[in-house]
Amino acid sequence: MAKAVKKTSSPKAQTTPSGLPIDIGISDKDRAAVAAELAHTLADTYTLYLMTHNFHWNVTGPMFSTLHQLFMTQYTETWQALDAVAERIRALGHYAPGTYAEYARLSSIKEPASVPSAEDMLRLLVAGNEAVAKTARKAFKCADAVNDQPTADLLTQRLDIHEKNAWMLRSLLA
């Protein structure tokens, strides 16, 4: 059976119901390290999703229609991505974080305490997308170092989306 690596930021290791060890060519220790990085990516992604959805509901001003639609497009894509990240953590033999408390502890993104102006929403979402990109890039380095191509591929896709989202949002502030 796989041994759990006990770290405060690492997801808990899972024993398979069959009792069979996970033997995919990545050691238990390396799978735990990648899963821990993915947990941070999942937490940042979920926090960004929630913030984007909040802004979709609460945006006001002359750009309302444009921003309302853009935010919906971005939060919908982000919502769908959450499952892929969580399922990769599970495929590595660990439980995915799934509570607000875990996300608050693991995320590098801090949510605003009140509803910001439309312009500040854009700035916060640029920073949020850039934060997810930085977290995903760190996770990519970990996955790449242990020859975990499926995780690296997933993270490459996330990097592309979040860097593009940040660019689009930034362009609205020009």
Coordinates of N, CA and C in Angstrom, one line a residue:
M1 N 0.8 -1.2 0.0 CA 0.0 0.0 0.0 C 0.9 1.2 0.0
A2 N 0.3 2.3 -0.6 CA 1.0 3.6 -0.6 C 1.1 4.2 0.8
K3 N 2.2 4.7 1.1 CA 2.3 5.4 2.4 C 2.0 6.9 2.3
A4 N 1.3 7.4 3.2 CA 0.9 8.8 3.2 C 2.1 9.7 3.6
V5 N 2.4 10.7 2.9 CA 3.4 11.7 3.3 C 2.7 12.8 4.0
K6 N 3.0 12.9 5.3 CA 2.3 13.9 6.1 C 2.9 15.3 6.0
K7 N 2.1 16.2 5.4 CA 2.5 17.6 5.3 C 1.3 18.4 5.5
T8 N 1.4 19.6 6.0 CA 0.2 20.4 6.2 C -0.4 20.8 4.9
S9 N 0.3 20.9 3.8 CA -0.2 21.4 2.5 C -0.5 20.2 1.6
S10 N -0.2 19.0 2.0 CA -0.4 17.8 1.1 C -1.7 17.2 1.3
P11 N -2.4 16.8 0.2 CA -3.6 16.0 0.4 C -3.3 14.7 1.1
K12 N -4.3 14.1 1.7 CA -4.2 12.8 2.3 C -4.0 11.7 1.3
A13 N -3.1 10.7 1.5 CA -2.9 9.6 0.6 C -4.1 8.7 0.7
Q14 N -4.4 8.0 -0.3 CA -5.6 7.1 -0.4 C -5.1 5.7 -0.5
T15 N -5.7 4.8 0.3 CA -5.5 3.4 0.1 C -6.5 2.9 -0.9
T16 N -6.2 2.2 -1.9 CA -7.2 1.8 -2.9 C -8.1 0.8 -2.2
P17 N -9.3 0.7 -2.6 CA -10.3 -0.3 -2.0 C -9.8 -1.7 -2.2
S18 N -9.1 -2.0 -3.3 CA -8.7 -3.3 -3.5 C -7.4 -3.7 -2.7
G19 N -6.8 -2.6 -2.1 CA -5.5 -2.9 -1.4 C -4.3 -2.9 -2.3
L20 N -4.6 -2.8 -3.6 CA -3.5 -2.8 -4.6 C -2.7 -1.5 -4.6
P21 N -1.4 -1.5 -4.6 CA -0.6 -0.3 -4.6 C -0.8 0.4 -6.0
I22 N -0.6 1.6 -6.1 CA -0.6 2.4 -7.3 C 0.8 2.2 -7.9
D23 N 0.9 1.7 -9.1 CA 2.2 1.4 -9.7 C 2.2 2.0 -11.2
I24 N 2.3 3.3 -11.3 CA 2.3 4.0 -12.6 C 3.6 4.5 -13.0
G25 N 4.7 4.1 -12.3 CA 6.0 4.6 -12.7 C 6.4 5.8 -12.0
I26 N 5.6 6.3 -11.0 CA 6.0 7.5 -10.2 C 5.9 7.0 -8.8
S27 N 7.0 7.3 -8.0 CA 7.0 6.8 -6.6 C 5.9 7.4 -5.8
D28 N 5.7 6.8 -4.7 CA 4.7 7.3 -3.7 C 5.0 8.8 -3.3
K29 N 6.3 9.0 -3.0 CA 6.8 10.3 -2.6 C 6.6 11.3 -3.6
D30 N 6.9 11.0 -4.9 CA 6.7 11.9 -6.0 C 5.3 12.2 -6.3
R31 N 4.4 11.1 -6.2 CA 3.0 11.3 -6.4 C 2.4 12.3 -5.3
A32 N 2.9 12.1 -4.1 CA 2.4 13.0 -3.0 C 2.9 14.4 -3.3
A33 N 4.1 14.6 -3.8 CA 4.5 16.0 -4.0 C 3.7 16.6 -5.1
V34 N 3.5 15.9 -6.2 CA 2.7 16.4 -7.3 C 1.2 16.7 -6.8
A35 N 0.7 15.8 -6.1 CA -0.7 16.0 -5.6 C -0.8 17.2 -4.7
A36 N 0.2 17.4 -3.9 CA 0.2 18.6 -3.0 C 0.3 19.9 -3.9
E37 N 1.1 19.9 -4.9 CA 1.1 21.1 -5.8 C -0.2 21.3 -6.5
L38 N -0.8 20.2 -6.9 CA -2.1 20.2 -7.6 C -3.2 20.7 -6.6
A39 N -3.1 20.4 -5.4 CA -4.1 20.8 -4.4 C -4.0 22.4 -4.3
H40 N -2.9 23.0 -4.4 CA -2.7 24.4 -4.4 C -3.4 25.0 -5.7
T41 N -3.1 24.3 -6.8 CA -3.7 24.7 -8.0 C -5.2 24.7 -8.0
L42 N -5.7 23.6 -7.4 CA -7.2 23.4 -7.3 C -7.8 24.5 -6.4
A43 N -7.1 24.8 -5.3 CA -7.6 25.9 -4.4 C -7.6 27.2 -5.0
D44 N -6.5 27.6 -5.7 CA -6.5 28.8 -6.5 C -7.5 28.9 -7.5
T45 N -7.7 27.8 -8.3 CA -8.7 27.8 -9.3 C -10.1 27.9 -8.8
Y46 N -10.4 27.3 -7.7 CA -11.7 27.4 -7.1 C -12.0 28.8 -6.6
T47 N -11.0 29.4 -5.9 CA -11.1 30.7 -5.4 C -11.3 31.7 -6.6
L48 N -10.6 31.6 -7.7 CA -10.8 32.4 -8.8 C -12.2 32.2 -9.4
Y49 N -12.6 31.0 -9.5 CA -14.0 30.7 -10.0 C -15.0 31.4 -9.2
L50 N -14.9 31.3 -7.9 CA -15.9 31.9 -7.0 C -15.9 33.5 -7.1
M51 N -14.7 34.0 -7.2 CA -14.6 35.5 -7.3 C -15.1 35.9 -8.7
T52 N -14.8 35.2 -9.8 CA -15.3 35.6 -11.1 C -16.9 35.5 -11.1
H53 N -17.4 34.4 -10.5 CA -18.9 34.3 -10.5 C -19.5 35.4 -9.7
N54 N -18.9 35.7 -8.6 CA -19.4 36.8 -7.7 C -19.4 38.1 -8.5
F55 N -18.3 38.4 -9.3 CA -18.3 39.6 -10.1 C -19.3 39.6 -11.2
H56 N -19.5 38.5 -11.8 CA -20.6 38.3 -12.8 C -21.9 38.8 -12.3
W57 N -22.2 38.4 -11.1 CA -23.5 38.7 -10.5 C -23.6 40.2 -10.1
N58 N -22.5 40.8 -9.7 CA -22.5 42.1 -9.1 C -21.9 43.3 -9.9
V59 N -21.4 43.0 -11.1 CA -20.8 44.1 -11.9 C -21.9 45.1 -12.2
T60 N -21.5 46.4 -12.2 CA -22.4 47.5 -12.6 C -21.6 48.5 -13.5
G61 N -22.3 49.4 -14.1 CA -21.6 50.5 -14.8 C -21.8 50.3 -16.3
P62 N -21.1 51.2 -17.1 CA -21.3 51.3 -18.5 C -20.8 50.1 -19.3
M63 N -19.9 49.3 -18.7 CA -19.4 48.1 -19.3 C -20.2 46.8 -18.8
F64 N -21.3 47.0 -18.2 CA -22.0 45.9 -17.6 C -22.2 44.7 -18.5
S65 N -22.8 44.9 -19.6 CA -23.1 43.8 -20.5 C -21.9 43.1 -21.0
T66 N -20.9 43.8 -21.4 CA -19.6 43.2 -21.8 C -19.0 42.4 -20.7
L67 N -18.9 43.0 -19.5 CA -18.2 42.3 -18.4 C -19.0 41.2 -17.9
H68 N -20.3 41.3 -17.8 CA -21.2 40.3 -17.3 C -21.0 39.0 -18.2
Q69 N -21.0 39.2 -19.5 CA -20.8 38.1 -20.4 C -19.4 37.5 -20.3
L70 N -18.4 38.4 -20.3 CA -17.0 37.9 -20.2 C -16.8 37.1 -18.9
F71 N -17.3 37.6 -17.8 CA -17.1 36.9 -16.6 C -17.8 35.6 -16.6
M72 N -19.0 35.5 -17.2 CA -19.7 34.2 -17.3 C -18.9 33.2 -18.2
T73 N -18.4 33.7 -19.3 CA -17.5 32.8 -20.1 C -16.3 32.2 -19.3
Q74 N -15.7 33.1 -18.5 CA -14.5 32.7 -17.8 C -14.9 31.8 -16.6
Y75 N -15.9 32.2 -15.8 CA -16.2 31.3 -14.7 C -16.7 29.9 -15.1
T76 N -17.4 29.9 -16.3 CA -17.9 28.6 -16.8 C -16.7 27.7 -17.2
E77 N -15.8 28.2 -17.9 CA -14.6 27.4 -18.2 C -13.8 27.0 -17.0
T78 N -13.7 27.9 -16.0 CA -12.9 27.6 -14.8 C -13.6 26.5 -14.0
W79 N -15.0 26.6 -13.9 CA -15.7 25.6 -13.2 C -15.5 24.2 -13.8
Q80 N -15.5 24.1 -15.1 CA -15.3 22.8 -15.8 C -13.9 22.3 -15.6
A81 N -12.9 23.2 -15.4 CA -11.5 22.8 -15.2 C -11.3 22.2 -13.8
L82 N -12.1 22.6 -12.8 CA -11.9 22.1 -11.5 C -11.9 20.6 -11.4
D83 N -12.9 20.0 -12.1 CA -13.0 18.5 -12.1 C -11.8 17.8 -12.6
A84 N -11.2 18.4 -13.7 CA -10.0 17.7 -14.2 C -8.8 17.8 -13.2
V85 N -8.7 18.9 -12.5 CA -7.6 19.0 -11.6 C -7.8 18.0 -10.4
A86 N -9.0 18.0 -9.9 CA -9.4 17.2 -8.7 C -9.2 15.7 -9.1
E87 N -9.7 15.3 -10.3 CA -9.6 13.9 -10.7 C -8.1 13.5 -10.9
R88 N -7.2 14.4 -11.3 CA -5.8 14.1 -11.4 C -5.2 13.8 -10.1
I89 N -5.6 14.6 -9.1 CA -5.2 14.3 -7.7 C -5.6 12.9 -7.3
R90 N -6.8 12.6 -7.6 CA -7.3 11.2 -7.3 C -6.6 10.1 -8.0
A91 N -6.3 10.4 -9.3 CA -5.5 9.4 -10.1 C -4.1 9.1 -9.5
L92 N -3.6 10.1 -8.8 CA -2.3 10.0 -8.2 C -2.4 9.3 -6.8
G93 N -3.6 9.0 -6.4 CA -3.8 8.2 -5.2 C -4.0 9.1 -3.9
H94 N -4.5 10.3 -4.1 CA -4.7 11.2 -3.0 C -6.1 11.8 -3.1
Y95 N -6.6 12.2 -1.9 CA -7.9 12.9 -1.9 C -7.7 14.3 -2.3
A96 N -8.7 14.8 -3.0 CA -8.7 16.2 -3.5 C -9.3 17.1 -2.4
P97 N -8.7 18.2 -2.1 CA -9.4 19.1 -1.1 C -10.7 19.6 -1.7
G98 N -11.7 19.8 -0.8 CA -13.0 20.1 -1.3 C -13.9 20.9 -0.4
T99 N -13.2 21.6 0.6 CA -14.0 22.4 1.5 C -13.5 23.9 1.4
Y100 N -14.3 24.8 1.8 CA -13.9 26.2 1.8 C -12.7 26.4 2.7
A101 N -12.8 25.7 3.9 CA -11.6 25.9 4.8 C -10.3 25.4 4.2
E102 N -10.3 24.3 3.4 CA -9.1 23.8 2.8 C -8.7 24.8 1.7
Y103 N -9.6 25.3 0.9 CA -9.3 26.2 -0.1 C -8.7 27.5 0.4
A104 N -9.3 28.0 1.5 CA -8.8 29.2 2.1 C -7.4 29.0 2.6
R105 N -7.1 27.9 3.2 CA -5.7 27.6 3.7 C -4.7 27.4 2.5
L106 N -5.1 26.8 1.4 CA -4.2 26.4 0.3 C -4.1 27.5 -0.7
S107 N -5.1 28.4 -0.9 CA -5.1 29.3 -2.0 C -4.1 30.5 -1.7
S108 N -3.5 31.0 -2.8 CA -2.7 32.2 -2.7 C -3.5 33.5 -3.0
I109 N -4.8 33.3 -3.4 CA -5.7 34.4 -3.8 C -6.5 34.8 -2.6
K110 N -6.5 36.1 -2.4 CA -7.3 36.7 -1.3 C -8.5 37.4 -1.9
E111 N -9.7 37.0 -1.5 CA -10.9 37.6 -2.0 C -11.2 39.0 -1.4
P112 N -11.8 39.9 -2.2 CA -12.1 41.2 -1.6 C -13.2 41.1 -0.6
A113 N -13.2 42.0 0.4 CA -14.2 41.9 1.5 C -15.6 42.6 1.1
S114 N -15.5 43.4 0.0 CA -16.8 44.0 -0.4 C -16.8 43.9 -2.0
V115 N -17.9 44.5 -2.5 CA -18.0 44.5 -4.0 C -17.2 45.6 -4.6
P116 N -16.2 45.4 -5.3 CA -15.4 46.4 -5.9 C -16.1 47.0 -7.1
S117 N -15.5 48.1 -7.6 CA -15.9 48.8 -8.8 C -15.6 47.8 -10.0
A118 N -16.2 48.1 -11.1 CA -16.0 47.2 -12.3 C -14.5 47.2 -12.7
E119 N -13.9 48.4 -12.6 CA -12.5 48.5 -13.0 C -11.6 47.7 -12.0
D120 N -12.0 47.8 -10.7 CA -11.2 47.0 -9.7 C -11.5 45.5 -9.8
M121 N -12.7 45.1 -10.3 CA -13.0 43.7 -10.6 C -12.0 43.2 -11.6
L122 N -11.8 44.0 -12.7 CA -10.9 43.6 -13.7 C -9.5 43.4 -13.2
R123 N -9.0 44.4 -12.4 CA -7.7 44.3 -11.8 C -7.5 43.0 -10.9
L124 N -8.6 42.8 -10.1 CA -8.5 41.6 -9.2 C -8.5 40.3 -10.0
L125 N -9.3 40.3 -11.1 CA -9.3 39.1 -11.9 C -8.0 38.9 -12.7
V126 N -7.4 40.0 -13.1 CA -6.1 39.8 -13.8 C -5.1 39.2 -12.7
A127 N -5.1 39.8 -11.5 CA -4.2 39.2 -10.5 C -4.5 37.8 -10.1
G128 N -5.8 37.5 -10.1 CA -6.3 36.1 -9.8 C -5.8 35.1 -10.9
N129 N -6.0 35.5 -12.1 CA -5.6 34.6 -13.2 C -4.1 34.4 -13.2
E130 N -3.3 35.5 -13.0 CA -1.9 35.4 -12.9 C -1.4 34.6 -11.7
A131 N -2.2 34.6 -10.6 CA -1.9 33.8 -9.4 C -2.0 32.3 -9.8
V132 N -3.1 32.0 -10.4 CA -3.3 30.6 -10.9 C -2.2 30.2 -11.8
A133 N -1.8 31.0 -12.7 CA -0.8 30.7 -13.6 C 0.5 30.4 -12.9
K134 N 0.9 31.2 -11.9 CA 2.1 31.0 -11.1 C 2.0 29.7 -10.3
T135 N 0.9 29.4 -9.8 CA 0.7 28.2 -9.0 C 0.8 27.0 -9.9
A136 N 0.1 27.1 -11.1 CA 0.2 26.0 -12.0 C 1.6 25.8 -12.6
R137 N 2.3 26.9 -12.8 CA 3.7 26.8 -13.3 C 4.6 26.0 -12.2
K138 N 4.4 26.3 -11.0 CA 5.1 25.6 -9.9 C 4.8 24.2 -9.9
A139 N 3.5 23.9 -10.0 CA 3.1 22.5 -10.1 C 3.6 21.8 -11.3
F140 N 3.6 22.5 -12.4 CA 4.2 21.9 -13.7 C 5.7 21.5 -13.5
K141 N 6.5 22.4 -12.8 CA 7.9 22.0 -12.6 C 8.0 20.8 -11.8
C142 N 7.1 20.6 -10.8 CA 7.1 19.4 -9.9 C 6.8 18.2 -10.8
A143 N 5.7 18.3 -11.6 CA 5.3 17.2 -12.4 C 6.3 16.8 -13.4
D144 N 6.9 17.8 -14.1 CA 7.9 17.6 -15.1 C 9.1 16.9 -14.5
A145 N 9.5 17.3 -13.3 CA 10.7 16.7 -12.7 C 10.6 15.2 -12.4
V146 N 9.3 14.7 -12.2 CA 9.1 13.3 -11.9 C 8.5 12.5 -13.1
N147 N 8.6 13.2 -14.3 CA 8.1 12.5 -15.5 C 6.7 12.2 -15.5
D148 N 5.8 13.1 -15.0 CA 4.4 12.9 -14.9 C 3.7 13.7 -16.0
Q149 N 3.7 13.1 -17.2 CA 3.2 13.8 -18.4 C 1.7 14.2 -18.4
P150 N 0.9 13.3 -17.8 CA -0.6 13.7 -17.8 C -0.8 15.0 -17.0
T151 N -0.1 15.1 -15.8 CA -0.2 16.3 -15.0 C 0.4 17.5 -15.7
A152 N 1.5 17.3 -16.3 CA 2.2 18.4 -17.0 C 1.3 18.9 -18.2
D153 N 0.7 18.0 -18.9 CA -0.2 18.3 -20.0 C -1.4 19.1 -19.4
L154 N -2.0 18.7 -18.4 CA -3.2 19.4 -17.8 C -2.8 20.8 -17.4
L155 N -1.6 20.9 -16.8 CA -1.1 22.2 -16.3 C -0.8 23.1 -17.4
T156 N -0.2 22.6 -18.5 CA 0.1 23.4 -19.7 C -1.2 24.0 -20.2
Q157 N -2.3 23.2 -20.3 CA -3.6 23.7 -20.7 C -4.1 24.8 -19.8
R158 N -4.0 24.6 -18.5 CA -4.4 25.6 -17.5 C -3.6 26.9 -17.7
L159 N -2.3 26.8 -17.9 CA -1.5 28.0 -18.0 C -1.9 28.8 -19.2
D160 N -2.2 28.1 -20.3 CA -2.6 28.8 -21.6 C -3.9 29.5 -21.3
I161 N -4.9 28.9 -20.7 CA -6.2 29.6 -20.4 C -6.0 30.8 -19.5
H162 N -5.3 30.6 -18.4 CA -5.2 31.7 -17.4 C -4.4 32.9 -17.9
E163 N -3.3 32.6 -18.7 CA -2.5 33.7 -19.2 C -3.4 34.4 -20.3
K164 N -4.2 33.7 -21.1 CA -5.1 34.3 -22.0 C -6.1 35.2 -21.3
N165 N -6.7 34.6 -20.3 CA -7.8 35.4 -19.5 C -7.2 36.6 -19.0
A166 N -6.0 36.6 -18.4 CA -5.3 37.8 -17.8 C -5.1 38.8 -18.9
W167 N -4.7 38.4 -20.1 CA -4.4 39.3 -21.2 C -5.7 40.0 -21.6
M168 N -6.8 39.2 -21.7 CA -8.1 39.8 -22.2 C -8.6 40.8 -21.1
L169 N -8.5 40.4 -19.9 CA -9.0 41.3 -18.8 C -8.1 42.6 -18.8
R170 N -6.8 42.4 -18.9 CA -5.9 43.5 -18.9 C -6.1 44.5 -20.0
S171 N -6.5 43.9 -21.2 CA -6.8 44.7 -22.4 C -8.0 45.7 -22.1
L172 N -8.9 45.3 -21.3 CA -10.1 46.1 -21.0 C -9.7 47.3 -20.1
L173 N -8.5 47.3 -19.5 CA -8.1 48.4 -18.6 C -7.2 49.4 -19.4
A174 N -6.9 49.1 -20.6 CA -6.0 50.0 -21.4 C -6.6 51.3 -21.7

